[in-house]
Coordinates of C-alpha atoms (C1' of nucleotides) in Angstrom, one line a residue:
Chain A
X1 CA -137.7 83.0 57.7
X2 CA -134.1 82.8 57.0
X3 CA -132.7 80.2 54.1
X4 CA -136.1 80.5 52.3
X5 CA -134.3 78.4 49.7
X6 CA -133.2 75.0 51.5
X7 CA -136.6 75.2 54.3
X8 CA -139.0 73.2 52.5
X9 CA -136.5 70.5 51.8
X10 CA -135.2 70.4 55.2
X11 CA -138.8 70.3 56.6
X12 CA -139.7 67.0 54.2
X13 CA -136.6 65.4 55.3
X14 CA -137.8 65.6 58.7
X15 CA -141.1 64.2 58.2
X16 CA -140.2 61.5 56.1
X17 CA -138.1 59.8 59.2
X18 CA -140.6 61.5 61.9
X19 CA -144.3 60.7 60.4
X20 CA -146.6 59.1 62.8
X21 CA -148.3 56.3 61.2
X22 CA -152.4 57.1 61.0
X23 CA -155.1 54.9 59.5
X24 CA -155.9 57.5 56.8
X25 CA -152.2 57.1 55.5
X26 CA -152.0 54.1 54.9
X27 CA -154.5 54.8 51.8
X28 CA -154.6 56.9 49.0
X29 CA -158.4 56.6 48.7
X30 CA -159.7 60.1 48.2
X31 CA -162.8 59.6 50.2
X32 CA -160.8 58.5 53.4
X33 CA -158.4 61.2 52.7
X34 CA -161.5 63.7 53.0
X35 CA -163.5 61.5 55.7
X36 CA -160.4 62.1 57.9
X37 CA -159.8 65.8 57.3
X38 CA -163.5 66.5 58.3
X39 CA -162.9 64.4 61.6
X40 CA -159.8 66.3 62.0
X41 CA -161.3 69.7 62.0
X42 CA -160.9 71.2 65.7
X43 CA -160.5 67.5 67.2
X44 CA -157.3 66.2 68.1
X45 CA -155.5 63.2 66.0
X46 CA -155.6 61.0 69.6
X47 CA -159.6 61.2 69.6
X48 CA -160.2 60.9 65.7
X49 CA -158.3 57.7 65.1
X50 CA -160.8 55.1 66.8
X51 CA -164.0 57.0 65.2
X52 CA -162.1 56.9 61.7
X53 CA -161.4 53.2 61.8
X54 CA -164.8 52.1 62.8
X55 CA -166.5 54.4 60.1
X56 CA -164.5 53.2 57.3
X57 CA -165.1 49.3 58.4
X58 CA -168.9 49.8 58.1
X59 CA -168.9 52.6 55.2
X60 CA -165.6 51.6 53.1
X61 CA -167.0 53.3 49.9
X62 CA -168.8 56.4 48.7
X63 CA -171.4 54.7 47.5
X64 CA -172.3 52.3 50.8
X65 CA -172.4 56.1 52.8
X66 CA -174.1 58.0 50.1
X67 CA -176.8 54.5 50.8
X68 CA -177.4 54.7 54.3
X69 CA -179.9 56.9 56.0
X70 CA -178.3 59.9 57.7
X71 CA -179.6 59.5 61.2
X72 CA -177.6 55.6 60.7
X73 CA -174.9 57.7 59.9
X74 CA -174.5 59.8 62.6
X75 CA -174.4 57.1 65.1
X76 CA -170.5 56.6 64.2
X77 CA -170.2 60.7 65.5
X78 CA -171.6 59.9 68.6
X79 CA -169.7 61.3 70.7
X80 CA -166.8 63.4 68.7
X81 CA -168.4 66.8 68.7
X82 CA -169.2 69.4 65.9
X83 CA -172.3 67.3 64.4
X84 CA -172.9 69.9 61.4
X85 CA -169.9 68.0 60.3
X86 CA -171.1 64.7 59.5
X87 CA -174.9 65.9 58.4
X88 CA -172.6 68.3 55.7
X89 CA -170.4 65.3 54.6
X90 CA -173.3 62.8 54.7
X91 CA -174.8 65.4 52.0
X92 CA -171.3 66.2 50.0
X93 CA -171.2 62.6 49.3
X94 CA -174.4 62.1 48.3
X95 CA -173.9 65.2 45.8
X96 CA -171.1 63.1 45.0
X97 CA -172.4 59.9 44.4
X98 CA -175.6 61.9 42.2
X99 CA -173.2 64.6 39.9
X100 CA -169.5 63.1 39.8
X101 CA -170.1 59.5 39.5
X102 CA -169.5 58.4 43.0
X103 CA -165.7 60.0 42.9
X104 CA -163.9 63.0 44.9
X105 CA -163.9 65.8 42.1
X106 CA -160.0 65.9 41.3
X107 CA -160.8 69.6 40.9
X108 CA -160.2 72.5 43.7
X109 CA -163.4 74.6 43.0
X110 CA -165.7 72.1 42.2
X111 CA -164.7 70.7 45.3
X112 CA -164.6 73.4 48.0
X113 CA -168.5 74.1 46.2
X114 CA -169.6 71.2 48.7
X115 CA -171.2 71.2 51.9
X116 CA -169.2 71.3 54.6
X117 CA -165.8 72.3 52.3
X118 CA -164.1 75.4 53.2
X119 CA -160.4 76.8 52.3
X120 CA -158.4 74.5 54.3
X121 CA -160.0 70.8 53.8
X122 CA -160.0 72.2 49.8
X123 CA -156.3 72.6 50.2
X124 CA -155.7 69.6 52.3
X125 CA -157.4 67.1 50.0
X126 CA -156.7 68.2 47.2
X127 CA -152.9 68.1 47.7
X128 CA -152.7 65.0 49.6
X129 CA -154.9 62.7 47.4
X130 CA -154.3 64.8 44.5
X131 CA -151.0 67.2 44.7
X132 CA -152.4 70.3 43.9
X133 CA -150.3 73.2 44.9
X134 CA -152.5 75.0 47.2
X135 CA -152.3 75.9 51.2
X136 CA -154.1 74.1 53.7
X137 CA -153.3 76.6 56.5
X138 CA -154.8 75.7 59.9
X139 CA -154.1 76.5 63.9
X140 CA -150.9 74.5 63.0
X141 CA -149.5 76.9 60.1
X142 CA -150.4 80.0 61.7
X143 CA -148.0 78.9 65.0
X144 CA -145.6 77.9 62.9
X145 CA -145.3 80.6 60.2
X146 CA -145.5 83.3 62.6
X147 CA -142.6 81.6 64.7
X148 CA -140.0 81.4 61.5
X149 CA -141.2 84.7 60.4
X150 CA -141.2 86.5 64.0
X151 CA -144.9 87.5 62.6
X152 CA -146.9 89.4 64.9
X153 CA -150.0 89.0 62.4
X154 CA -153.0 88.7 64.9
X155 CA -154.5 85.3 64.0
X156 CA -158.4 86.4 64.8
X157 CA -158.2 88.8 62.4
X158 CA -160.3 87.8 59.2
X159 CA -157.6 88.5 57.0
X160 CA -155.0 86.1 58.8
X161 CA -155.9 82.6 56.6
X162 CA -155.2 84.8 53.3
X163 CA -152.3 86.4 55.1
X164 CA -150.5 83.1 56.1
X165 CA -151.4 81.1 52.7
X166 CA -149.3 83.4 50.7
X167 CA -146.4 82.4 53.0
X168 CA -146.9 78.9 52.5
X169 CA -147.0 79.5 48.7
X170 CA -143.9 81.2 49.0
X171 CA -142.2 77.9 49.8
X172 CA -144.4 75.1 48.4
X173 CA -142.3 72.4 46.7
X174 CA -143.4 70.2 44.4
X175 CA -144.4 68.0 46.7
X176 CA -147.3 69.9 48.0
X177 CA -149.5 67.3 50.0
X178 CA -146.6 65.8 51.9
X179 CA -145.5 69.5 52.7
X180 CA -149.0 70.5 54.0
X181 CA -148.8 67.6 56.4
X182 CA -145.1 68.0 57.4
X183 CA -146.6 71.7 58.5
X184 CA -149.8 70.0 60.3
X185 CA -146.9 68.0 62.0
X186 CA -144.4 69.8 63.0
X187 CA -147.1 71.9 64.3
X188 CA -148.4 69.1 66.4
X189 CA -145.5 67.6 67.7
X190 CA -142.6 70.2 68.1
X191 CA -143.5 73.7 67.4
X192 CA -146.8 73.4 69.7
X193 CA -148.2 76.2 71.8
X194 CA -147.1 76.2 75.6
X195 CA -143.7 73.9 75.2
X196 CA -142.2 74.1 71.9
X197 CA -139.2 71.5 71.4
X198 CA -136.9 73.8 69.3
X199 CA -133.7 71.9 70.8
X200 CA -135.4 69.3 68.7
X201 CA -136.9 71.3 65.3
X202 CA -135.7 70.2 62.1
X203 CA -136.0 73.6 60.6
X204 CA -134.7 75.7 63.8
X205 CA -132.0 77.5 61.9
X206 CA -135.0 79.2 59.8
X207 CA -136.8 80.1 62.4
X208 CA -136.5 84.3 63.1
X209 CA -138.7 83.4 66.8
X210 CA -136.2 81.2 68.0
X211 CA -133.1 84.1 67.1
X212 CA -135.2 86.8 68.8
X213 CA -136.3 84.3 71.9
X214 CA -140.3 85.6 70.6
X215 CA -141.4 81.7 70.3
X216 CA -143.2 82.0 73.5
X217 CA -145.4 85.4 72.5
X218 CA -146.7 83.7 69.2
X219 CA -148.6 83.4 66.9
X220 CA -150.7 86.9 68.4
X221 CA -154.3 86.1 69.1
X222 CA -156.3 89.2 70.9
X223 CA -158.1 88.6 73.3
X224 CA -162.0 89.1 72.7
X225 CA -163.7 90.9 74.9
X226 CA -167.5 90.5 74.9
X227 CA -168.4 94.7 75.0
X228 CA -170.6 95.4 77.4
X229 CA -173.8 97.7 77.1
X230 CA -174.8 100.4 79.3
X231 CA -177.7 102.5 78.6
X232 CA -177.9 105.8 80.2
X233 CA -180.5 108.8 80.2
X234 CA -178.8 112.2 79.4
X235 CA -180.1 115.3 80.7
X236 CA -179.8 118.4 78.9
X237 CA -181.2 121.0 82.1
X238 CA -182.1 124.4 81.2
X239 CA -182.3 127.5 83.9
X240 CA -182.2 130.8 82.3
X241 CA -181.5 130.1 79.0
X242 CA -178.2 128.2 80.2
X243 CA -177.5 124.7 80.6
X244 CA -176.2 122.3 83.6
X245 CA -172.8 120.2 82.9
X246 CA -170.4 118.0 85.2
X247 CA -167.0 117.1 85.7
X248 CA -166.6 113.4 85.7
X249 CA -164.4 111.6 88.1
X250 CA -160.8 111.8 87.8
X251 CA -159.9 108.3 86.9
X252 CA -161.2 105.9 84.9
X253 CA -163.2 106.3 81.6
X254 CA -163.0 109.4 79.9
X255 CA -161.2 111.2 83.3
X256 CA -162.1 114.7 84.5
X257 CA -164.2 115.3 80.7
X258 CA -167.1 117.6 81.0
X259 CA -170.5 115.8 80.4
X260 CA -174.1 116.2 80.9
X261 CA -175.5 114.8 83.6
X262 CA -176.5 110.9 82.9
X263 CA -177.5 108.3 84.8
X264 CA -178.7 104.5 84.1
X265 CA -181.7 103.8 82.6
X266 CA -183.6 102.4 84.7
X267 CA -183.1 105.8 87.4
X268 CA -186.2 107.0 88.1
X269 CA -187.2 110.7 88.5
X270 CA -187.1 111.1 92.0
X271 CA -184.0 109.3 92.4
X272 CA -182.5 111.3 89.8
X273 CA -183.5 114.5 92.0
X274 CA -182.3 113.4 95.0
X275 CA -178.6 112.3 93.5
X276 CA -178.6 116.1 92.1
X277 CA -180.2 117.6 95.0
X278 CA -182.6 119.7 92.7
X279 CA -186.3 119.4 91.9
X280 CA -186.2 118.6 87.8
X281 CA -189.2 118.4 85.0
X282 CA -188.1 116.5 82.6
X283 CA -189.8 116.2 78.8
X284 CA -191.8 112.7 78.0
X285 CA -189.9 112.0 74.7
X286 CA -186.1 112.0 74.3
X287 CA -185.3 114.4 71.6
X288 CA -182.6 111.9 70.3
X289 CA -180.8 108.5 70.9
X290 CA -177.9 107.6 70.2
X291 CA -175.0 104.8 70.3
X292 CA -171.4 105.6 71.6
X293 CA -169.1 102.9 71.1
X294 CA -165.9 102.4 73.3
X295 CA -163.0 99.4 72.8
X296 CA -165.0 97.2 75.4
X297 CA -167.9 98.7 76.2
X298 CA -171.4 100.8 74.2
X299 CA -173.4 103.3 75.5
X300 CA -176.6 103.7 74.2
X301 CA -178.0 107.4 75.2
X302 CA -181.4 108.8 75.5
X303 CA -181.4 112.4 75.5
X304 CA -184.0 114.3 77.5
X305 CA -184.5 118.3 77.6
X306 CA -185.3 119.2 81.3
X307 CA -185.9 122.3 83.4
X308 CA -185.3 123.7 86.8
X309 CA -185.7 126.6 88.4
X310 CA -183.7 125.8 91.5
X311 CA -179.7 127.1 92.6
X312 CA -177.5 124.7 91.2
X313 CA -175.2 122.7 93.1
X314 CA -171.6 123.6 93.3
X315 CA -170.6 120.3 91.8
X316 CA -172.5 121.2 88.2
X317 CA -171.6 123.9 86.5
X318 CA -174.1 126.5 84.5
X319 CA -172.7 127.3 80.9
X320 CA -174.2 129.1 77.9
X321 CA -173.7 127.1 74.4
X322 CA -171.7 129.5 73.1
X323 CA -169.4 128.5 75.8
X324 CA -168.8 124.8 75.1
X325 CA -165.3 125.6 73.6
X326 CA -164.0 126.2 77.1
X327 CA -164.3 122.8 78.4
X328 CA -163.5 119.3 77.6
X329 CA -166.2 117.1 76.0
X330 CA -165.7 113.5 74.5
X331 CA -166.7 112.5 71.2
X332 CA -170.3 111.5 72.6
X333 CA -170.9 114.7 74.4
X334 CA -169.9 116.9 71.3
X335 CA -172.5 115.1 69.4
X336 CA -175.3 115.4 71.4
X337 CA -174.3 119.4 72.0
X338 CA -174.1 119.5 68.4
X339 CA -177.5 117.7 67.5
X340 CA -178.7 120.1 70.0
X341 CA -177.8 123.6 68.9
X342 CA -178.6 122.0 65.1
X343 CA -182.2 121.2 66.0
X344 CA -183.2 124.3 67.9
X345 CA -183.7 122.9 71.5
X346 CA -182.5 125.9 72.9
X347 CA -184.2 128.0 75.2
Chain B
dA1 C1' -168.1 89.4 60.3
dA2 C1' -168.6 87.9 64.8
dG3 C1' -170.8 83.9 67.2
dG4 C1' -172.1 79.4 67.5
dC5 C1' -171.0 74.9 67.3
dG6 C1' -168.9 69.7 71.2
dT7 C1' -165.8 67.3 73.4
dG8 C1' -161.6 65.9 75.8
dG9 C1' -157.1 67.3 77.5
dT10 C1' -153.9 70.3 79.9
dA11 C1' -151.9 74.0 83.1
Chain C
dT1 C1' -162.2 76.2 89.0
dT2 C1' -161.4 78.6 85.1
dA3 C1' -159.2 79.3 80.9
dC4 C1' -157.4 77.8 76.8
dC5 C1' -156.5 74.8 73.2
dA6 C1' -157.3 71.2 69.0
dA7 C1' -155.9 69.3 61.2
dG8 C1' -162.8 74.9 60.6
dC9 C1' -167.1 75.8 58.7
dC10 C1' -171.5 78.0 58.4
dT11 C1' -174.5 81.8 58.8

DNA sequence: AAGGCGTGGTA
DNA sequence: TTACCAAGCCT
């Protein structure tokens, strides 16, 4: 970010004259403090604000929650999703209630130790109620750190909370809870996903994104792809004390590479004999399986010895071992040559 | 450490 | 319709 020096007093400015007013600040109680920070997790502040009001009217204190039965409880979640969250905060305050005298622990570890805690409600609560100095770095600060940084970080990467929490402590001011929140905001309101308002952002002149015209391409999340599994039978045909290979196709994964011949698991023999146009015995027990893994896809290979006696087709080619070196074999061919030389399989 | 967990809103 | 997103945490 550029004017590292001025941004966090810039950015407080703004949300002093820009706050939207919200039921949970218009208190300084810790417990609605937390209460709304566990409603806001993954749930938008539109949706939270009617379930917040109605919980704290009928459980306005620690010690009235920490009272009623949990299944009472949960009927003020109906409805808002994520129910691990109240069943973990029904059981933090209770903990609560039991070890710390019915009061939020004013202390960051003791409080992340409770149910349903982690990294960012530590550092939201504790620096709004309390004004410790730490991060509270959610969907929010990623977008918006990686926008004033032009940080192409990508944000599904485990390391990505750590990564963006020493940024914020770079520029935390004194006034740490009010700064965590301006974030959340401007997060929420202007520097949001699809249609950022930067005519409009208080901190625009810091932002590196908005220089380079980038705002649109971040924050970087990949994509995940779920990998798919194949599972294949390999072949490993001798005929003379040589063995059959084949070229695969062109295009596509791992183009015009040499391989034995494979074919889905579920082939049976006679099918595989007809597709090669040879008459095959092939041995009971594979003499190996093993896992190949690819960026969006696994194979996992048997390995079968076989035998024929028959010509070969001009599409597979007979080699000796000792020849190997003269064609191309990926990583998953090499190793089941390898494991097959090393273990004596040869004719 | 990658997946599961809920619902409502938007393009 | 599908995909993605929204103040995460737990296992």
């Amino acid at each position: 970010m550029k004017h590292k020096a001025t941004f966090s007093k810039d950015l407080l400015k703004w949300f002093e004259q820009n706050k939207r007013q919200m039921p949970w600040r218009e208190t300084k109680d810790p417990y609605k403090i937390w209460l709304s920070e566990v409603m806001l997790q993954q749930t938008q502040v539109n949706t939270v604000r009617a379930y917040y009001t109605r919980f704290i009217e009928r459980f306005p204190s620690i010690d009235i929650l920490a009272e009623t039965p949990i299944d009472d409880v949960a009927k003020y979640w109906e409805g808002l999703g994520y129910y691990s969250r109240i069943r973990n905060f029904h059981q933090a305050i209770r903990d609560v209630k039991e070890h710390y005298n019915s009061e939020v622990p004013n202390d960051p570890t003791t409080f992340l130790s409770l149910k349903g805690v982690g990294p960012y409600t530590q550092g939201a609560v504790m620096s709004i109620a309390f004004n410790h100095p730490l991060p509270a770095v959610d969907g929010n600060v990623y977008r918006v750190f990686a926008r004033l940084d032009n940080d192409h970080f990508d944000i599904t990467n485990s390391k990505a909370r750590r990564h963006f929490e020493s940024k914020v402590m770079e520029v935390m001011p004194e006034a740490a809870g009010d700064f965590n929140e301006a974030l959340m905001e401007l997060g929420a309101t202007v520097c949001t996903p699809k249609a950022p308002l930067c005519m409009l952002c208080p901190v625009q002149s810091h932002c590196v994104a908005f220089e380079e015209g980038s705002v649109l391409n971040l924050p970087v999340k990949l994509k995940k792809v779920k990998k798919i599994v194949q599972q294949y039978k390999v072949l490993i045909i001798q005929k003379d004390g040589q063995i059959i290979i084949e070229q695969r196709p062109e295009t596509g994964l791992l183009a015009s590479m040499w391989q034995f011949p494979m074919f889905e698991m579920d082939t049976h023999v006679s099918d595989i004999e007809e597709q090669m146009d040879m008459s095959l015995f092939i041995e009971d027990t594979p003499i190996v399986k093993t896992k190949h893994q690819f960026t969006h896809l696994e194979w996992q290979l048997e390995v079968y010895i076989a035998h024929t006696k028959d010509i070969i087709p001009e599409n597979y080619q007979l080699i000796s071992v000792e020849d190997k070196n003269l064609y191309n074999f990926p990583v998953s061919m090499t190793k089941i040559f390898n494991y097959y030389i090393d273990n004596n399989h040869q004719v």
